[in-house]
Short mmCIF file of C-alpha atoms in Angstrom, two decimals:
data_model
loop_
_atom_site.label_atom_id
_atom_site.label_comp_id
_atom_site.label_asym_id
_atom_site.label_seq_id
_atom_site.Cartn_x
_atom_site.Cartn_y
_atom_site.Cartn_z
CA MET T 1 145.95 -22.14 53.36
CA ARG T 2 148.26 -20.41 55.68
CA ALA T 3 145.96 -18.90 58.97
CA ARG T 4 146.45 -14.96 58.87
CA TRP T 5 148.28 -13.07 60.87
CA GLN T 6 148.43 -13.59 64.97
CA THR T 7 149.04 -10.16 66.74
CA ARG T 8 151.15 -12.22 69.01
CA ASP T 9 153.38 -12.43 65.06
CA VAL T 10 152.97 -9.07 64.00
CA MET T 11 153.99 -7.87 67.26
CA LEU T 12 157.32 -10.09 66.58
CA THR T 13 157.77 -8.75 63.68
CA VAL T 14 158.25 -4.78 65.18
CA VAL T 15 160.24 -5.94 68.68
CA LEU T 16 162.86 -7.33 66.59
CA GLY T 17 162.88 -4.39 63.75
CA VAL T 18 162.92 -2.95 66.70
CA THR T 19 165.46 -4.08 68.75
CA PHE T 20 167.36 -5.25 65.67
CA GLY T 21 167.36 -0.90 64.74
CA PHE T 22 168.54 0.10 67.57
CA LEU T 23 171.25 -3.19 67.88
CA TYR T 24 172.90 -2.85 64.56
CA TRP T 25 172.46 1.82 65.71
CA VAL T 26 175.16 -0.31 68.07
CA LEU T 27 177.32 -1.57 65.57
CA VAL T 28 177.50 2.03 63.07
CA GLN T 29 179.14 3.77 66.09
CA ALA T 30 181.32 1.18 66.79
CA TRP T 31 182.23 0.73 62.76
CA THR T 32 182.80 4.73 62.69
CA ALA T 33 185.33 4.99 65.43
CA LEU T 34 186.74 1.96 62.81
CA SER T 35 186.32 3.27 60.04
CA VAL T 36 188.14 7.09 61.08
CA LEU T 37 191.25 4.90 62.14
CA ALA T 38 191.40 2.88 59.38
CA GLY T 39 191.50 6.39 57.36
CA PRO T 40 191.66 5.70 53.62
CA PHE T 41 189.90 2.70 53.50
CA GLY T 42 187.06 3.58 56.01
CA ASP T 43 184.23 3.30 53.53
CA LEU T 44 185.58 -0.38 52.53
CA THR T 45 185.81 -1.49 56.89
CA GLN T 46 182.00 -0.77 56.08
CA HIS T 47 181.81 -3.95 53.68
CA VAL T 48 182.89 -6.20 56.03
CA LEU T 49 180.93 -5.18 58.46
CA LEU T 50 177.15 -4.91 56.19
CA GLY T 51 175.74 -8.11 56.03
CA GLY T 52 175.42 -7.50 60.45
CA TRP T 53 172.74 -4.75 58.61
CA LEU T 54 171.39 -8.38 56.97
CA LEU T 55 170.43 -9.77 60.20
CA VAL T 56 166.87 -9.27 61.62
CA ALA T 57 164.97 -10.12 57.82
CA PRO T 58 166.05 -14.28 58.38
CA VAL T 59 165.59 -14.23 61.82
CA THR T 60 162.05 -13.21 61.36
CA ILE T 61 161.03 -15.06 58.72
CA ALA T 62 162.48 -18.17 60.37
CA ILE T 63 160.71 -17.53 63.92
CA THR T 64 156.90 -16.12 62.00
CA ARG T 65 157.10 -18.22 58.89
CA ARG T 66 154.68 -16.02 57.22
CA PRO T 67 155.40 -13.71 54.29
CA GLY T 68 156.72 -10.63 54.13
CA SER T 69 157.93 -10.76 57.96
CA GLY T 70 161.17 -10.40 56.98
CA VAL T 71 160.55 -6.99 54.65
CA VAL T 72 158.24 -5.75 57.22
CA ALA T 73 160.91 -6.38 59.76
CA GLU T 74 163.76 -5.12 57.98
CA VAL T 75 162.61 -1.40 57.25
CA MET T 76 161.30 -1.05 60.53
CA ALA T 77 165.23 -1.65 62.09
CA SER T 78 165.91 0.63 59.33
CA LEU T 79 162.65 3.30 60.24
CA VAL T 80 164.51 3.00 64.16
CA GLU T 81 167.87 4.37 62.47
CA VAL T 82 166.45 6.75 60.45
CA VAL T 83 164.22 8.44 62.94
CA PHE T 84 164.70 7.78 66.73
CA LEU T 85 168.26 7.31 66.57
CA GLY T 86 169.88 9.72 63.03
CA SER T 87 171.66 7.82 60.70
CA PRO T 88 174.55 9.36 58.65
CA VAL T 89 172.43 7.95 54.89
CA GLY T 90 169.30 9.40 56.06
CA PRO T 91 166.11 8.56 54.58
CA MET T 92 167.65 6.88 51.88
CA LEU T 93 168.52 3.65 54.17
CA LEU T 94 164.56 2.49 54.12
CA VAL T 95 164.88 1.72 50.44
CA ALA T 96 168.01 -0.15 51.10
CA ALA T 97 166.51 -1.57 53.38
CA LEU T 98 163.38 -2.84 51.51
CA LEU T 99 166.06 -3.89 48.69
CA GLN T 100 168.11 -5.50 51.94
CA GLY T 101 164.39 -7.79 52.85
CA VAL T 102 163.54 -8.58 49.58
CA GLY T 103 166.55 -10.29 48.61
CA SER T 104 167.00 -11.48 52.24
CA GLU T 105 163.06 -13.18 51.72
CA ILE T 106 163.23 -14.27 48.01
CA PRO T 107 165.16 -17.88 49.01
CA PHE T 108 162.40 -18.58 51.84
CA ALA T 109 159.87 -18.24 49.70
CA LEU T 110 161.13 -20.01 46.36
CA THR T 111 160.99 -22.49 48.99
CA ARG T 112 157.59 -21.95 50.36
CA TYR T 113 159.23 -20.99 53.58
CA ARG T 114 159.62 -24.97 54.66
CA ARG T 115 163.91 -25.05 54.34
CA PHE T 116 165.39 -23.44 56.92
CA GLY T 117 168.54 -25.31 56.53
CA TRP T 118 172.67 -24.27 56.38
CA GLY T 119 172.54 -23.32 53.00
CA ILE T 120 169.43 -21.13 52.97
CA TYR T 121 169.78 -18.80 55.18
CA ALA T 122 173.79 -18.19 53.27
CA ILE T 123 172.28 -17.58 50.16
CA SER T 124 168.98 -15.19 51.91
CA GLY T 125 171.70 -12.66 53.63
CA ALA T 126 174.16 -12.79 49.84
CA LEU T 127 170.96 -12.36 48.11
CA GLY T 128 170.30 -8.90 50.69
CA ALA T 129 174.28 -7.89 50.25
CA PHE T 130 173.52 -8.28 46.61
CA LEU T 131 170.66 -6.48 46.03
CA VAL T 132 171.76 -3.69 47.85
CA PHE T 133 175.09 -3.42 46.56
CA TRP T 134 173.86 -2.55 43.41
CA LEU T 135 171.76 0.52 45.09
CA THR T 136 174.61 1.58 46.93
CA ALA T 137 176.78 1.54 43.47
CA VAL T 138 175.03 4.69 41.75
CA ARG T 139 174.52 6.24 45.30
CA ALA T 140 177.58 6.69 45.75
CA GLY T 141 179.90 6.67 42.05
CA TRP T 142 181.19 3.35 42.76
CA PHE T 143 180.73 2.25 38.86
CA GLY T 144 184.79 2.68 37.62
CA SER T 145 185.94 2.99 40.77
CA ASP T 146 189.24 0.79 41.56
CA LEU T 147 187.68 -0.97 43.87
CA PHE T 148 184.81 -1.98 42.75
CA THR T 149 185.19 -5.85 42.13
CA LEU T 150 186.34 -5.60 45.61
CA ARG T 151 183.66 -4.19 47.60
CA LEU T 152 180.90 -6.13 46.12
CA VAL T 153 183.34 -9.35 46.84
CA LEU T 154 183.42 -7.95 50.35
CA GLN T 155 179.81 -7.38 50.71
CA VAL T 156 178.37 -10.56 49.40
CA ALA T 157 180.50 -12.58 51.68
CA SER T 158 179.85 -10.80 54.20
CA GLY T 159 176.17 -10.43 53.45
CA ALA T 160 176.11 -15.02 53.22
CA LEU T 161 178.26 -15.03 56.66
CA LEU T 162 176.68 -11.76 58.99
CA GLY T 163 173.48 -11.75 57.51
CA GLY T 164 172.84 -15.69 56.61
CA LEU T 165 174.71 -17.90 59.31
CA LEU T 166 174.94 -15.94 61.54
CA ALA T 167 170.66 -15.78 61.96
CA ARG T 168 170.91 -18.64 62.20
CA VAL T 169 172.79 -19.35 65.08
CA ILE T 170 170.51 -16.51 66.56
CA VAL T 171 167.47 -18.28 65.83
CA SER T 172 168.33 -21.58 67.35
CA ALA T 173 169.71 -19.34 69.96
CA LEU T 174 167.16 -17.80 71.02
CA ARG T 175 163.76 -21.96 71.16
CA ARG T 176 166.59 -23.12 73.44
CA THR T 177 165.47 -20.31 75.27
CA GLY T 178 161.11 -21.34 74.77
CA VAL T 179 160.34 -17.71 74.23
CA LEU T 180 159.39 -18.59 70.21
CA ASP T 181 156.95 -21.75 72.04
CA SER T 182 153.98 -20.43 70.66
CA PHE T 183 154.88 -19.30 67.28
CA ALA T 184 155.26 -21.57 63.86
CA ILE T 185 158.87 -22.41 64.50
CA VAL T 186 157.67 -24.52 67.35
CA ARG T 187 154.63 -25.35 66.37
CA GLU T 188 154.82 -26.50 62.86
CA SER T 189 158.03 -28.63 63.55
CA ALA T 190 155.68 -30.39 66.90
CA ALA T 191 153.22 -30.76 64.05
CA VAL T 192 155.17 -32.45 60.81
CA PRO T 193 155.92 -35.82 61.91
CA ALA T 194 159.78 -36.64 61.52
CA ARG T 195 160.28 -37.44 57.67
CA ALA T 196 163.57 -40.47 56.63
CA MET B 1 155.53 21.63 63.74
CA THR B 2 152.44 21.64 65.75
CA ARG B 3 150.93 22.95 63.26
CA VAL B 4 151.58 20.81 59.73
CA ASN B 5 150.02 17.08 59.87
CA PRO B 6 153.49 14.86 61.14
CA LEU B 7 153.72 12.95 57.71
CA THR B 8 153.84 16.21 55.57
CA PRO B 9 157.62 16.94 56.75
CA MET B 10 158.35 13.00 56.52
CA GLY B 11 157.05 13.09 52.57
CA LEU B 12 159.55 16.23 51.67
CA LEU B 13 162.33 14.09 54.41
CA LEU B 14 161.37 11.72 52.03
CA LEU B 15 161.82 13.64 48.75
CA LEU B 16 164.69 15.96 49.40
CA GLY B 17 167.09 11.85 50.94
CA ALA B 18 165.52 10.49 46.51
CA VAL B 19 165.87 13.72 44.62
CA VAL B 20 169.31 13.83 46.31
CA SER B 21 170.64 10.74 45.43
CA PHE B 22 171.01 12.13 42.01
CA MET B 23 173.29 15.03 42.90
CA LEU B 24 176.14 15.05 42.34
CA ASP B 25 177.08 18.62 41.54
CA GLY B 26 178.39 20.47 44.35
CA GLY B 27 177.17 24.17 44.17
CA ALA B 28 173.17 22.58 43.87
CA LEU B 29 173.76 20.49 47.32
CA LEU B 30 175.10 24.10 48.86
CA GLY B 31 172.43 26.17 48.13
CA LEU B 32 170.32 23.54 48.67
CA HIS B 33 171.49 22.99 52.20
CA ALA B 34 171.09 27.25 52.76
CA TRP B 35 168.37 26.47 52.10
CA LEU B 36 167.17 23.49 53.99
CA LEU B 37 169.41 24.79 57.48
CA LEU B 38 167.04 28.40 56.70
CA VAL B 39 163.59 25.80 56.49
CA LEU B 40 164.76 24.73 60.31
CA VAL B 41 165.58 27.91 61.85
CA LEU B 42 163.12 30.18 60.95
CA GLY B 43 160.38 27.28 60.90
CA LEU B 44 160.92 24.96 63.08
CA ARG B 45 162.89 26.78 65.98
CA VAL B 46 166.18 25.30 65.52
CA ARG B 47 168.67 27.05 67.86
CA ALA B 48 172.56 27.55 66.19
CA GLY B 49 173.52 25.12 69.08
CA GLU B 50 171.76 22.16 68.65
CA LEU B 51 172.69 22.85 64.77
CA VAL B 52 175.91 22.74 65.45
CA ARG B 53 175.32 20.06 67.14
CA ALA B 54 173.64 17.60 64.82
CA HIS B 55 176.55 18.14 62.28
CA LEU B 56 178.96 17.47 64.11
CA LEU B 57 177.75 13.94 64.50
CA PHE B 58 177.45 12.97 61.98
CA ALA B 59 181.10 14.62 60.49
CA PRO B 60 183.28 11.60 61.35
CA PHE B 61 180.99 9.58 58.76
CA ALA B 62 181.55 11.81 56.58
CA ILE B 63 185.41 12.64 56.55
CA GLY B 64 185.44 8.96 55.71
CA VAL B 65 183.32 9.41 53.00
CA VAL B 66 186.07 12.58 51.52
CA MET B 67 189.00 10.00 52.16
CA THR B 68 187.92 7.29 50.67
CA ASN B 69 186.89 8.86 47.44
CA ALA B 70 189.75 10.94 47.27
CA VAL B 71 192.03 8.47 46.80
CA SER B 72 189.76 6.12 44.65
CA ARG B 73 189.10 7.78 41.38
CA GLY B 74 190.51 8.72 38.50
CA GLY B 75 191.13 12.30 37.06
CA ALA B 76 194.74 14.50 37.37
CA VAL B 77 196.60 13.68 40.51
CA ILE B 78 196.76 17.07 43.14
CA ALA B 79 198.83 15.79 46.16
CA GLU B 80 200.26 12.19 46.79
CA VAL B 81 199.97 11.31 50.42
CA GLY B 82 202.28 8.29 51.33
CA PRO B 83 201.29 5.37 49.33
CA PHE B 84 198.12 7.10 48.03
CA GLU B 85 197.25 9.89 45.07
CA VAL B 86 194.67 12.17 46.11
CA THR B 87 192.82 13.66 42.70
CA ASP B 88 191.07 16.08 41.54
CA ASP B 89 187.86 13.87 40.05
CA GLY B 90 188.19 11.77 43.73
CA LEU B 91 188.13 15.23 46.27
CA ARG B 92 185.42 16.58 44.22
CA VAL B 93 182.69 13.68 44.39
CA GLY B 94 183.88 13.09 47.84
CA LEU B 95 183.23 16.54 49.06
CA ALA B 96 180.36 16.24 46.63
CA LEU B 97 178.78 12.98 48.51
CA ALA B 98 180.41 14.40 51.99
CA LEU B 99 178.00 18.10 51.51
CA ARG B 100 174.78 14.97 50.77
CA VAL B 101 175.25 13.49 53.84
CA MET B 102 174.96 16.84 55.39
CA VAL B 103 172.11 17.87 53.20
CA VAL B 104 170.09 14.77 54.42
CA ALA B 105 171.42 13.53 57.40
CA VAL B 106 170.85 16.66 59.43
CA PRO B 107 167.40 18.19 58.85
CA ALA B 108 165.74 13.82 58.79
CA ALA B 109 167.18 14.46 62.14
CA LEU B 110 166.63 17.58 64.10
CA VAL B 111 162.48 16.60 62.71
CA ALA B 112 162.51 13.41 63.97
CA ARG B 113 163.18 14.35 67.28
CA ARG B 114 159.80 17.17 66.82
CA THR B 115 157.80 14.64 65.60
CA ASP B 116 155.68 13.58 67.93
CA PRO B 117 155.50 9.93 67.72
CA THR B 118 151.59 9.41 68.59
CA ARG B 119 150.29 12.26 66.20
CA LEU B 120 152.78 10.51 63.81
CA VAL B 121 151.44 6.74 64.37
CA VAL B 122 147.88 8.37 64.46
CA ALA B 123 148.32 9.77 61.21
CA MET B 124 149.55 7.44 59.16
CA MET B 125 146.36 4.73 60.31
CA GLN B 126 144.10 7.93 58.82
CA HIS B 127 146.39 7.91 55.90
CA LEU B 128 148.68 6.08 55.06
CA ARG B 129 145.93 2.58 55.63
CA VAL B 130 148.28 1.62 58.09
CA ARG B 131 145.65 -0.94 60.57
CA PRO B 132 145.02 -0.83 63.86
CA ARG B 133 147.08 -3.25 65.11
CA ALA B 134 150.32 -2.76 63.41
CA GLY B 135 149.52 1.34 64.44
CA PHE B 136 150.02 0.20 68.17
CA ALA B 137 152.88 -2.20 67.91
CA VAL B 138 155.15 0.19 66.32
CA LEU B 139 153.88 2.53 69.41
CA THR B 140 154.71 0.08 71.82
CA ALA B 141 157.62 -1.42 69.99
CA HIS B 142 158.83 3.10 70.22
CA ARG B 143 158.07 2.81 74.17
CA MET B 144 159.96 -0.46 74.11
CA LEU B 145 162.88 1.88 71.95
CA ALA B 146 163.25 4.52 74.41
CA GLU B 147 164.36 2.36 76.93
CA MET B 148 166.92 0.27 75.16
CA PRO B 149 169.50 2.06 75.70
CA GLN B 150 168.79 1.66 79.76
CA ARG B 151 168.45 -2.04 79.19
CA TRP B 152 171.46 -2.32 77.41
CA GLY B 153 173.75 -0.14 80.18
CA LEU B 154 171.91 -3.05 82.48
CA LEU B 155 172.50 -5.79 80.63
CA LEU B 156 176.31 -5.42 80.32
CA ALA B 157 176.79 -4.18 84.22
CA ALA B 158 175.27 -7.11 85.37
CA GLY B 159 177.77 -9.34 82.52
CA ARG B 160 180.60 -7.09 83.54
CA SER B 161 179.92 -8.18 86.83
CA ARG B 162 180.33 -11.87 86.77
CA ALA B 163 183.11 -11.32 83.83
CA PRO B 164 187.01 -11.89 84.55
CA LEU B 165 188.66 -9.73 85.72
CA ASP B 166 191.43 -8.79 83.63
CA ARG B 167 195.51 -7.95 84.30
CA ARG B 168 194.96 -4.18 85.65
CA GLY B 169 191.58 -5.61 87.82
CA ARG B 170 189.10 -4.40 84.97
CA PRO B 171 186.56 -7.16 83.83
CA ARG B 172 186.28 -8.27 80.79
CA LEU B 173 183.55 -9.16 79.00
CA GLY B 174 184.97 -10.30 75.56
CA ALA B 175 182.90 -10.61 71.88
CA ALA B 176 181.09 -13.46 74.43
CA GLY B 177 179.84 -11.80 76.59
CA TYR B 178 177.92 -8.76 74.08
CA GLY B 179 176.59 -11.64 72.52
CA ARG B 180 174.90 -13.11 75.77
CA ALA B 181 173.57 -9.12 76.18
CA VAL B 182 172.50 -9.39 72.59
CA MET B 183 170.19 -12.71 73.44
CA GLY B 184 169.17 -10.58 76.68
CA LEU B 185 167.72 -7.76 75.14
CA LEU B 186 165.53 -9.75 72.56
CA VAL B 187 164.37 -12.61 74.74
CA GLY B 188 163.14 -9.51 77.40
CA GLY B 189 162.24 -8.28 74.04
CA ILE B 190 159.97 -11.20 72.49
CA ARG B 191 158.54 -12.17 75.84
CA ARG B 192 157.20 -8.19 76.54
CA GLY B 193 155.96 -8.07 72.85
CA ASN B 194 154.23 -11.21 73.25
CA ARG B 195 152.21 -10.02 76.54
CA THR B 196 151.85 -6.58 75.44
CA ALA B 197 150.39 -9.19 71.86
CA ASP B 198 148.01 -10.57 74.15
CA ALA B 199 146.82 -7.25 76.42
CA LEU B 200 146.35 -5.68 73.04
CA ASP B 201 143.86 -8.39 71.52
CA VAL B 202 141.98 -8.84 74.87
CA ARG B 203 140.82 -4.92 74.06
CA GLY B 204 140.13 -5.80 71.20
CA ILE B 205 142.14 -4.26 69.05
CA GLY B 206 141.76 -6.09 65.52
CA ALA B 207 138.43 -5.13 65.41
CA PRO B 208 136.86 -5.12 61.96
CA THR B 209 135.48 -1.66 63.09
CA ARG B 210 136.84 0.95 64.81
CA THR B 211 136.70 4.74 65.70
CA MET B 212 139.44 6.94 66.86
CA ARG B 213 139.46 9.96 69.31
CA LEU B 214 142.30 11.54 67.74
CA GLN B 215 142.13 13.60 64.40
CA GLU B 216 144.94 14.24 62.09
CA PRO B 217 143.67 15.85 59.03
CA PHE B 218 145.57 17.90 56.63
CA SER B 219 145.20 21.58 55.88
CA ARG B 220 146.03 24.33 53.86
CA LEU B 221 148.41 24.69 55.65
CA ASP B 222 150.15 21.64 55.11
CA VAL B 223 149.72 22.14 50.96
CA ALA B 224 151.99 25.24 51.84
CA ALA B 225 154.68 24.47 53.59
CA ALA B 226 154.62 21.63 50.87
CA ALA B 227 154.90 24.24 48.56
CA LEU B 228 157.11 26.73 49.36
CA VAL B 229 160.07 24.50 51.10
CA THR B 230 159.99 23.08 47.53
CA ALA B 231 160.02 25.45 45.56
CA GLY B 232 162.74 27.62 47.54
CA ALA B 233 165.12 24.45 47.88
CA VAL B 234 165.25 24.62 44.38
CA THR B 235 165.65 27.05 42.97
CA ALA B 236 168.39 27.26 45.75
CA ALA B 237 169.37 25.03 44.50
CA LEU B 238 170.00 25.82 40.40
CA ALA B 239 170.71 29.58 42.08
CA VAL B 240 173.97 28.87 44.13
CA SER B 241 175.00 26.02 40.97
CA ALA B 242 174.54 29.26 38.60
CA ALA B 243 176.64 31.61 40.89
CA VAL B 244 179.71 28.87 41.27
CA GLY B 245 179.58 26.93 37.75
CA HIS B 246 179.34 23.42 38.11
CA LEU B 247 181.60 21.70 40.51
#
């Protein structure tokens, strides 16, 4: 049904993955300082920023509209963090990224990559955070801990806000710059006549 | 490192990360870490200074993990710090989790620093069926990544030169300034990506059949190295765990 991936789509997915990988790393630096300052609650401050890690998937999907692009970009970003910049989580971050990417992509896949409203972005971010929460919970042994529910709520809210709605803001800002003119996001909206 | 296929250490690291995710036994983690340090020093010729720096890099994260876990879990109270109760269970789990961070992160960071990206991508194309288009895209992106800290610094500097000054006469960039720098980084990256994609297309990168000059075969040395590292890791973990008892 859809044309195969253009080389530009491949490049864009990888470039976004790498750029966000770098930005995530900048975020980690800020957040490590924050978590040391917050002392015993250091772990919790992470959850507030967690959504930021989900950004790249919805941004990439919205621009290329190719199935799987969000997962690939998210995994690329984590690869950058693990392999080139060094992340304290190590290679398991790749698995976490895979879950995040899949979670973020499901809502767009269900609408067959046709609807890109605020709601879809928010669900995408929340679902990404929700899926990866369980992996982290198992790994860090959060079950039975006092803060279990608080952790879940904080992470999902952060996912919806920073990993979903912020993605839409970024996409429309990028679109206004004109760099996306050769991608599906601009082509498709130009090809489809406006419907009432 | 130059004699083994770059996929061998990568595979071992992934295996390590997966196995360690289900370990909470402090003794076993200690044994494992000691063995991995030995492998890094003897096998990769990592010097002591670099080893220490790699540990320091992840220390803040590890300390945060210990502190949060020590006060947020059940168990016998062993100390009270202000409003928080430090429990024995919490401290034990926190220390094990912090050790886990070191076990996973230190070897990963050091191995990554010694891996040649071109060899790794070539090996991925030959053994993991990564398509050339994707492989070369990744290599291009890797070069972009190398310049990215510099570009980021440049964008921030440009932002500061236009930013209003605060009372002490220093430029105040603010969140909006950082936002603009992020946009600059993204737009510049996408433009370069588009140009590179066109260049790759012109060179026929998506062609159905391609030949490769570089070769990255697996050899007996890969098998031997993987077997030795794995066997040593299992032995060290079990031995130390048994010696100190189940921590």
